Amino acid sequence: VSSELGLDHHAAAGPDRAGRSALSREQIIQAAIAFIDRHGLTALTMRRLGTEVGVEAMSLYRYINGREDLLEAITDHIVGQLHPRPTNGQQPAAEQPIDGWHAYLQRLAHGVRAVARAHPHIFPLIATRHPAAPWLRPPLRSLRVVEDFLATLISHHLSDDHAVQAYRTFSGFLLGHLLLEVSLLGAQTAPAEEPLDEGDSNVPNADQQLHLENFPHIQRLQPRLSEDHATAEFEQALDDLLDRLDRLIAE
Amino acid sequence: VSSELGLDHHAAAGPDRAGRSALSREQIIQAAIAFIDRHGLTALTMRRLGTEVGVEAMSLYRYINGREDLLEAITDHIVGQLHPRPTNGQQPAAEQPIDGWHAYLQRLAHGVRAVARAHPHIFPLIATRHPAAPWLRPPLRSLRVVEDFLATLISHHLSDDHAVQAYRTFSGFLLGHLLLEVSLLGAQTAPAEEPLDEGDSNVPNADQQLHLENFPHIQRLQPRLSEDHATAEFEQALDDLLDRLDRLIAE
DNA sequence: ACCTGAACACCGTTCAAGT
DNA sequence: ACCTGAACACCGTTCAAGT
């Protein structure tokens, strides 16, 4: 009846009378991200995502070209949160060229790390080749960020070769370190993992004599080996990396 | 009838008259590894693995406690190929204590890297917490290797604290670097990935104006950005790491 | 225009049944 | 002792059909 009155029957967005807003690609992607953050990548299923947004799974295919496309969209969304330079709405463009590329790399590294820790289950997708530049090594899915990286270093008088080598070294360090850090964070939430059966099974679970008493050093140093110094190590490694880059472009 | 004659009706292993040897846990694990190396982790399915070894999927459950158990067995198998010190069957125990821990770490690093490159799809499982020592950070699944690492460094007069810190730094570097290197290698073989549809879809594939012409530096430097220097970078980073460790224990 | 039911070809896993 | 058929509860994805 409302269509007879000329009302916007085909409104693009906006809540229906049940209170939840109309389905949209954007909404689906955000729901998927929230779901992965809570339950891990493998738990994300088209059917579960459907019920999450209040719809049957098949309806998602109006907005998304299948699971692969969804993951790509999620990656782009996450990577879109990266801003190589601070949002220049805050201050006028005073330090726009940035005082030295050290500060730039420092800021970029911390930005990427923040994204990684916010979405540990999703981050591995960021170390994935971009469809428009699959040859990029190491693969950092944000071409925006890579372009800005190169432009910044070159604007600071680095040669093309040095800029490329700096990209290689920097992104290699960053992705490697964060991939490991994130795999630790992710292991907490993800699947059930170990069935932790203790030998009463009929299956010869390999003659695993590997209870801790066989590894005296590990056992003795357990307290120290279980400390988590992720942040300190990251800062330390980042500093070392910047030193290495200094030496690189000086030679 | 053969059982009446007292023949070994229940022979533990050995080919049946069809030519392929009788099923065993070991055989299943090796088939699984070969399959993963060829088709990737996600392609490994209980049913496919069954047909691979010439049996229905359900039969595998006589030997393996489900998919999770299988992956754990695979990891242990791969990790078992690591030998921190050279197999001392070659030479008599002449240089057994090894001439300095630099050489030891060098050898260990190359050994782990060789395993990683041989099984890029499986390697990520090695950066996973061990059931007997889930608190180990970073998580290197071979407690044998970790124990040997600590014992060696301590036998070379490093303090407990320095040994632990060396483990943290060394395994962090190693796992991080190889996780990234392996994700590059794995991306080749794995799933289909990108459906690479080019805009003719009815789904708004996000207004992605990200064809290469928008990233002039990337485009211009493409040849250099696509070079693969994995080995050279690994050696370089390893040398730098050893220097860092030297400075660490000197302070 | 948007959603769904039913269907298809797959999963992992269990269990009673075959030999 | 070892393997299998049938079954169950799940997957992703397609398509004709509903409103």
mmCIF file with all atom_site columns, N, CA and C in Angstrom, chain A residues 164-212:
data_model
loop_
_atom_site.group_PDB
_atom_site.id
_atom_site.type_symbol
_atom_site.label_atom_id
_atom_site.label_alt_id
_atom_site.label_comp_id
_atom_site.label_asym_id
_atom_site.label_entity_id
_atom_site.label_seq_id
_atom_site.pdbx_PDB_ins_code
_atom_site.Cartn_x
_atom_site.Cartn_y
_atom_site.Cartn_z
_atom_site.occupancy
_atom_site.B_iso_or_equiv
_atom_site.pdbx_formal_charge
_atom_site.auth_seq_id
_atom_site.auth_comp_id
_atom_site.auth_asym_id
_atom_site.auth_atom_id
_atom_site.pdbx_PDB_model_num
ATOM 1   N N  . VAL A 1 164 ? 63.167 0.754   -2.875 1.00 0.00 ? 164 VAL A N  1
ATOM 2   C CA . VAL A 1 164 ? 62.668 -0.620  -3.048 1.00 0.00 ? 164 VAL A CA 1
ATOM 3   C C  . VAL A 1 164 ? 63.264 -1.540  -1.983 1.00 0.00 ? 164 VAL A C  1
ATOM 4   N N  . GLN A 1 165 ? 64.559 -1.388  -1.760 1.00 0.00 ? 165 GLN A N  1
ATOM 5   C CA . GLN A 1 165 ? 65.184 -2.264  -0.779 1.00 0.00 ? 165 GLN A CA 1
ATOM 6   C C  . GLN A 1 165 ? 64.647 -1.987  0.625  1.00 0.00 ? 165 GLN A C  1
ATOM 7   N N  . ALA A 1 166 ? 64.368 -0.714  0.889  1.00 0.00 ? 166 ALA A N  1
ATOM 8   C CA . ALA A 1 166 ? 63.778 -0.381  2.186  1.00 0.00 ? 166 ALA A CA 1
ATOM 9   C C  . ALA A 1 166 ? 62.387 -0.994  2.311  1.00 0.00 ? 166 ALA A C  1
ATOM 10  N N  . TYR A 1 167 ? 61.634 -0.950  1.232  1.00 0.00 ? 167 TYR A N  1
ATOM 11  C CA . TYR A 1 167 ? 60.305 -1.575  1.274  1.00 0.00 ? 167 TYR A CA 1
ATOM 12  C C  . TYR A 1 167 ? 60.419 -3.058  1.579  1.00 0.00 ? 167 TYR A C  1
ATOM 13  N N  . ARG A 1 168 ? 61.316 -3.706  0.859  1.00 0.00 ? 168 ARG A N  1
ATOM 14  C CA . ARG A 1 168 ? 61.502 -5.139  1.037  1.00 0.00 ? 168 ARG A CA 1
ATOM 15  C C  . ARG A 1 168 ? 61.856 -5.466  2.490  1.00 0.00 ? 168 ARG A C  1
ATOM 16  N N  . THR A 1 169 ? 62.840 -4.772  3.000  1.00 0.00 ? 169 THR A N  1
ATOM 17  C CA . THR A 1 169 ? 63.301 -5.063  4.357  1.00 0.00 ? 169 THR A CA 1
ATOM 18  C C  . THR A 1 169 ? 62.234 -4.729  5.388  1.00 0.00 ? 169 THR A C  1
ATOM 19  N N  . PHE A 1 170 ? 61.655 -3.545  5.235  1.00 0.00 ? 170 PHE A N  1
ATOM 20  C CA . PHE A 1 170 ? 60.677 -3.077  6.216  1.00 0.00 ? 170 PHE A CA 1
ATOM 21  C C  . PHE A 1 170 ? 59.442 -3.956  6.231  1.00 0.00 ? 170 PHE A C  1
ATOM 22  N N  . SER A 1 171 ? 58.845 -4.191  5.074  1.00 0.00 ? 171 SER A N  1
ATOM 23  C CA . SER A 1 171 ? 57.595 -4.952  5.067  1.00 0.00 ? 171 SER A CA 1
ATOM 24  C C  . SER A 1 171 ? 57.866 -6.419  5.393  1.00 0.00 ? 171 SER A C  1
ATOM 25  N N  . GLY A 1 172 ? 59.045 -6.896  5.038  1.00 0.00 ? 172 GLY A N  1
ATOM 26  C CA . GLY A 1 172 ? 59.399 -8.254  5.419  1.00 0.00 ? 172 GLY A CA 1
ATOM 27  C C  . GLY A 1 172 ? 59.451 -8.397  6.926  1.00 0.00 ? 172 GLY A C  1
ATOM 28  N N  . PHE A 1 173 ? 60.145 -7.474  7.564  1.00 0.00 ? 173 PHE A N  1
ATOM 29  C CA . PHE A 1 173 ? 60.195 -7.490  9.029  1.00 0.00 ? 173 PHE A CA 1
ATOM 30  C C  . PHE A 1 173 ? 58.795 -7.387  9.623  1.00 0.00 ? 173 PHE A C  1
ATOM 31  N N  . LEU A 1 174 ? 58.038 -6.412  9.129  1.00 0.00 ? 174 LEU A N  1
ATOM 32  C CA . LEU A 1 174 ? 56.731 -6.114  9.724  1.00 0.00 ? 174 LEU A CA 1
ATOM 33  C C  . LEU A 1 174 ? 55.782 -7.301  9.588  1.00 0.00 ? 174 LEU A C  1
ATOM 34  N N  . LEU A 1 175 ? 55.655 -7.813  8.382  1.00 0.00 ? 175 LEU A N  1
ATOM 35  C CA . LEU A 1 175 ? 54.732 -8.923  8.166  1.00 0.00 ? 175 LEU A CA 1
ATOM 36  C C  . LEU A 1 175 ? 55.195 -10.172 8.917  1.00 0.00 ? 175 LEU A C  1
ATOM 37  N N  . GLY A 1 176 ? 56.466 -10.460 8.852  1.00 0.00 ? 176 GLY A N  1
ATOM 38  C CA . GLY A 1 176 ? 56.977 -11.635 9.544  1.00 0.00 ? 176 GLY A CA 1
ATOM 39  C C  . GLY A 1 176 ? 56.693 -11.560 11.031 1.00 0.00 ? 176 GLY A C  1
ATOM 40  N N  . HIS A 1 177 ? 57.092 -10.456 11.624 1.00 0.00 ? 177 HIS A N  1
ATOM 41  C CA . HIS A 1 177 ? 56.900 -10.310 13.062 1.00 0.00 ? 177 HIS A CA 1
ATOM 42  C C  . HIS A 1 177 ? 55.423 -10.399 13.441 1.00 0.00 ? 177 HIS A C  1
ATOM 43  N N  . LEU A 1 178 ? 54.598 -9.705  12.698 1.00 0.00 ? 178 LEU A N  1
ATOM 44  C CA . LEU A 1 178 ? 53.177 -9.658  13.072 1.00 0.00 ? 178 LEU A CA 1
ATOM 45  C C  . LEU A 1 178 ? 52.470 -10.969 12.770 1.00 0.00 ? 178 LEU A C  1
ATOM 46  N N  . LEU A 1 179 ? 52.886 -11.644 11.711 1.00 0.00 ? 179 LEU A N  1
ATOM 47  C CA . LEU A 1 179 ? 52.298 -12.960 11.424 1.00 0.00 ? 179 LEU A CA 1
ATOM 48  C C  . LEU A 1 179 ? 52.497 -13.879 12.627 1.00 0.00 ? 179 LEU A C  1
ATOM 49  N N  . LEU A 1 180 ? 53.688 -13.837 13.192 1.00 0.00 ? 180 LEU A N  1
ATOM 50  C CA . LEU A 1 180 ? 53.960 -14.684 14.356 1.00 0.00 ? 180 LEU A CA 1
ATOM 51  C C  . LEU A 1 180 ? 53.178 -14.210 15.580 1.00 0.00 ? 180 LEU A C  1
ATOM 52  N N  . GLU A 1 181 ? 53.211 -12.917 15.820 1.00 0.00 ? 181 GLU A N  1
ATOM 53  C CA . GLU A 1 181 ? 52.523 -12.376 16.995 1.00 0.00 ? 181 GLU A CA 1
ATOM 54  C C  . GLU A 1 181 ? 51.037 -12.701 16.950 1.00 0.00 ? 181 GLU A C  1
ATOM 55  N N  . VAL A 1 182 ? 50.485 -12.598 15.778 1.00 0.00 ? 182 VAL A N  1
ATOM 56  C CA . VAL A 1 182 ? 49.060 -12.787 15.581 1.00 0.00 ? 182 VAL A CA 1
ATOM 57  C C  . VAL A 1 182 ? 48.677 -14.269 15.681 1.00 0.00 ? 182 VAL A C  1
ATOM 58  N N  . SER A 1 183 ? 49.580 -15.139 15.298 1.00 0.00 ? 183 SER A N  1
ATOM 59  C CA . SER A 1 183 ? 49.265 -16.563 15.393 1.00 0.00 ? 183 SER A CA 1
ATOM 60  C C  . SER A 1 183 ? 49.195 -16.970 16.864 1.00 0.00 ? 183 SER A C  1
ATOM 61  N N  . LEU A 1 184 ? 49.918 -16.255 17.709 1.00 0.00 ? 184 LEU A N  1
ATOM 62  C CA . LEU A 1 184 ? 49.813 -16.499 19.149 1.00 0.00 ? 184 LEU A CA 1
ATOM 63  C C  . LEU A 1 184 ? 48.465 -16.017 19.678 1.00 0.00 ? 184 LEU A C  1
ATOM 64  N N  . LEU A 1 185 ? 48.096 -14.806 19.305 1.00 0.00 ? 185 LEU A N  1
ATOM 65  C CA . LEU A 1 185 ? 46.820 -14.249 19.758 1.00 0.00 ? 185 LEU A CA 1
ATOM 66  C C  . LEU A 1 185 ? 45.658 -15.089 19.247 1.00 0.00 ? 185 LEU A C  1
ATOM 67  N N  . GLY A 1 186 ? 45.759 -15.490 17.982 1.00 0.00 ? 186 GLY A N  1
ATOM 68  C CA . GLY A 1 186 ? 44.652 -16.203 17.372 1.00 0.00 ? 186 GLY A CA 1
ATOM 69  C C  . GLY A 1 186 ? 44.426 -17.581 17.959 1.00 0.00 ? 186 GLY A C  1
ATOM 70  N N  . ALA A 1 187 ? 45.508 -18.213 18.407 1.00 0.00 ? 187 ALA A N  1
ATOM 71  C CA . ALA A 1 187 ? 45.388 -19.577 18.917 1.00 0.00 ? 187 ALA A CA 1
ATOM 72  C C  . ALA A 1 187 ? 44.467 -19.650 20.124 1.00 0.00 ? 187 ALA A C  1
ATOM 73  N N  . GLN A 1 188 ? 44.335 -18.556 20.846 1.00 0.00 ? 188 GLN A N  1
ATOM 74  C CA . GLN A 1 188 ? 43.461 -18.550 22.017 1.00 0.00 ? 188 GLN A CA 1
ATOM 75  C C  . GLN A 1 188 ? 42.001 -18.779 21.640 1.00 0.00 ? 188 GLN A C  1
ATOM 76  N N  . THR A 1 189 ? 41.535 -17.995 20.691 1.00 0.00 ? 189 THR A N  1
ATOM 77  C CA . THR A 1 189 ? 40.106 -17.938 20.380 1.00 0.00 ? 189 THR A CA 1
ATOM 78  C C  . THR A 1 189 ? 39.645 -19.047 19.452 1.00 0.00 ? 189 THR A C  1
ATOM 79  N N  . ALA A 1 190 ? 40.513 -19.431 18.546 1.00 0.00 ? 190 ALA A N  1
ATOM 80  C CA . ALA A 1 190 ? 40.121 -20.218 17.390 1.00 0.00 ? 190 ALA A CA 1
ATOM 81  C C  . ALA A 1 190 ? 39.384 -21.530 17.686 1.00 0.00 ? 190 ALA A C  1
ATOM 82  N N  . PRO A 1 191 ? 39.810 -22.617 17.076 1.00 0.00 ? 191 PRO A N  1
ATOM 83  C CA . PRO A 1 191 ? 39.000 -23.839 17.221 1.00 0.00 ? 191 PRO A CA 1
ATOM 84  C C  . PRO A 1 191 ? 39.325 -24.542 18.518 1.00 0.00 ? 191 PRO A C  1
ATOM 85  N N  . ALA A 1 192 ? 38.792 -25.735 18.704 1.00 0.00 ? 192 ALA A N  1
ATOM 86  C CA . ALA A 1 192 ? 39.009 -26.487 19.931 1.00 0.00 ? 192 ALA A CA 1
ATOM 87  C C  . ALA A 1 192 ? 40.432 -27.033 19.983 1.00 0.00 ? 192 ALA A C  1
ATOM 88  N N  . GLU A 1 193 ? 41.032 -27.294 18.824 1.00 0.00 ? 193 GLU A N  1
ATOM 89  C CA . GLU A 1 193 ? 42.388 -27.851 18.742 1.00 0.00 ? 193 GLU A CA 1
ATOM 90  C C  . GLU A 1 193 ? 42.511 -29.209 19.412 1.00 0.00 ? 193 GLU A C  1
ATOM 91  N N  . GLU A 1 194 ? 43.452 -29.276 20.350 1.00 0.00 ? 194 GLU A N  1
ATOM 92  C CA . GLU A 1 194 ? 43.831 -30.553 20.974 1.00 0.00 ? 194 GLU A CA 1
ATOM 93  C C  . GLU A 1 194 ? 42.642 -31.264 21.635 1.00 0.00 ? 194 GLU A C  1
ATOM 94  N N  . PRO A 1 195 ? 42.438 -32.511 21.258 1.00 0.00 ? 195 PRO A N  1
ATOM 95  C CA . PRO A 1 195 ? 41.442 -33.315 21.979 1.00 0.00 ? 195 PRO A CA 1
ATOM 96  C C  . PRO A 1 195 ? 41.966 -33.760 23.339 1.00 0.00 ? 195 PRO A C  1
ATOM 97  N N  . LEU A 1 196 ? 43.220 -33.481 23.598 1.00 0.00 ? 196 LEU A N  1
ATOM 98  C CA . LEU A 1 196 ? 43.921 -33.792 24.846 1.00 0.00 ? 196 LEU A CA 1
ATOM 99  C C  . LEU A 1 196 ? 43.547 -35.126 25.485 1.00 0.00 ? 196 LEU A C  1
ATOM 100 N N  . ASP A 1 197 ? 43.410 -36.160 24.673 1.00 0.00 ? 197 ASP A N  1
ATOM 101 C CA . ASP A 1 197 ? 43.228 -37.493 25.247 1.00 0.00 ? 197 ASP A CA 1
ATOM 102 C C  . ASP A 1 197 ? 44.573 -37.944 25.813 1.00 0.00 ? 197 ASP A C  1
ATOM 103 N N  . GLU A 1 198 ? 44.530 -38.670 26.895 1.00 0.00 ? 198 GLU A N  1
ATOM 104 C CA . GLU A 1 198 ? 45.790 -38.989 27.583 1.00 0.00 ? 198 GLU A CA 1
ATOM 105 C C  . GLU A 1 198 ? 46.098 -40.479 27.567 1.00 0.00 ? 198 GLU A C  1
ATOM 106 N N  . GLY A 1 199 ? 46.175 -41.080 26.414 1.00 0.00 ? 199 GLY A N  1
ATOM 107 C CA . GLY A 1 199 ? 46.691 -42.438 26.336 1.00 0.00 ? 199 GLY A CA 1
ATOM 108 C C  . GLY A 1 199 ? 45.658 -43.542 26.468 1.00 0.00 ? 199 GLY A C  1
ATOM 109 N N  . ASP A 1 200 ? 44.472 -43.251 26.892 1.00 0.00 ? 200 ASP A N  1
ATOM 110 C CA . ASP A 1 200 ? 43.514 -44.334 27.057 1.00 0.00 ? 200 ASP A CA 1
ATOM 111 C C  . ASP A 1 200 ? 42.890 -44.759 25.725 1.00 0.00 ? 200 ASP A C  1
ATOM 112 N N  . SER A 1 201 ? 43.346 -44.141 24.635 1.00 0.00 ? 201 SER A N  1
ATOM 113 C CA . SER A 1 201 ? 42.756 -44.491 23.349 1.00 0.00 ? 201 SER A CA 1
ATOM 114 C C  . SER A 1 201 ? 43.322 -45.817 22.844 1.00 0.00 ? 201 SER A C  1
ATOM 115 N N  . ASN A 1 202 ? 42.623 -46.448 21.937 1.00 0.00 ? 202 ASN A N  1
ATOM 116 C CA . ASN A 1 202 ? 43.100 -47.688 21.355 1.00 0.00 ? 202 ASN A CA 1
ATOM 117 C C  . ASN A 1 202 ? 44.065 -47.434 20.204 1.00 0.00 ? 202 ASN A C  1
ATOM 118 N N  . VAL A 1 203 ? 44.146 -46.183 19.792 1.00 0.00 ? 203 VAL A N  1
ATOM 119 C CA . VAL A 1 203 ? 45.044 -45.829 18.699 1.00 0.00 ? 203 VAL A CA 1
ATOM 120 C C  . VAL A 1 203 ? 46.430 -45.538 19.254 1.00 0.00 ? 203 VAL A C  1
ATOM 121 N N  . PRO A 1 204 ? 47.456 -46.136 18.685 1.00 0.00 ? 204 PRO A N  1
ATOM 122 C CA . PRO A 1 204 ? 48.820 -45.860 19.161 1.00 0.00 ? 204 PRO A CA 1
ATOM 123 C C  . PRO A 1 204 ? 49.205 -44.430 18.845 1.00 0.00 ? 204 PRO A C  1
ATOM 124 N N  . ASN A 1 205 ? 49.042 -43.542 19.784 1.00 0.00 ? 205 ASN A N  1
ATOM 125 C CA . ASN A 1 205 ? 49.241 -42.113 19.530 1.00 0.00 ? 205 ASN A CA 1
ATOM 126 C C  . ASN A 1 205 ? 50.728 -41.794 19.399 1.00 0.00 ? 205 ASN A C  1
ATOM 127 N N  . ALA A 1 206 ? 51.447 -42.638 18.703 1.00 0.00 ? 206 ALA A N  1
ATOM 128 C CA . ALA A 1 206 ? 52.898 -42.520 18.576 1.00 0.00 ? 206 ALA A CA 1
ATOM 129 C C  . ALA A 1 206 ? 53.507 -42.609 19.978 1.00 0.00 ? 206 ALA A C  1
ATOM 130 N N  . ASP A 1 207 ? 54.547 -43.382 20.139 1.00 0.00 ? 207 ASP A N  1
ATOM 131 C CA . ASP A 1 207 ? 55.141 -43.553 21.452 1.00 0.00 ? 207 ASP A CA 1
ATOM 132 C C  . ASP A 1 207 ? 55.713 -42.238 21.937 1.00 0.00 ? 207 ASP A C  1
ATOM 133 N N  . GLN A 1 208 ? 54.827 -41.326 22.299 1.00 0.00 ? 208 GLN A N  1
ATOM 134 C CA . GLN A 1 208 ? 55.306 -39.988 22.646 1.00 0.00 ? 208 GLN A CA 1
ATOM 135 C C  . GLN A 1 208 ? 55.685 -39.934 24.120 1.00 0.00 ? 208 GLN A C  1
ATOM 136 N N  . GLN A 1 209 ? 56.977 -40.094 24.340 1.00 0.00 ? 209 GLN A N  1
ATOM 137 C CA . GLN A 1 209 ? 57.518 -39.989 25.682 1.00 0.00 ? 209 GLN A CA 1
ATOM 138 C C  . GLN A 1 209 ? 57.796 -38.530 25.999 1.00 0.00 ? 209 GLN A C  1
ATOM 139 N N  . LEU A 1 210 ? 57.022 -37.636 25.425 1.00 0.00 ? 210 LEU A N  1
ATOM 140 C CA . LEU A 1 210 ? 57.393 -36.237 25.564 1.00 0.00 ? 210 LEU A CA 1
ATOM 141 C C  . LEU A 1 210 ? 56.604 -35.526 26.626 1.00 0.00 ? 210 LEU A C  1
ATOM 142 N N  . HIS A 1 211 ? 56.654 -36.078 27.819 1.00 0.00 ? 211 HIS A N  1
ATOM 143 C CA . HIS A 1 211 ? 56.179 -35.289 28.933 1.00 0.00 ? 211 HIS A CA 1
ATOM 144 C C  . HIS A 1 211 ? 57.353 -34.473 29.428 1.00 0.00 ? 211 HIS A C  1
ATOM 145 N N  . LEU A 1 212 ? 57.063 -33.404 30.088 1.00 0.00 ? 212 LEU A N  1
ATOM 146 C CA . LEU A 1 212 ? 58.071 -32.372 30.331 1.00 0.00 ? 212 LEU A CA 1
ATOM 147 C C  . LEU A 1 212 ? 59.337 -32.853 31.030 1.00 0.00 ? 212 LEU A C  1
#
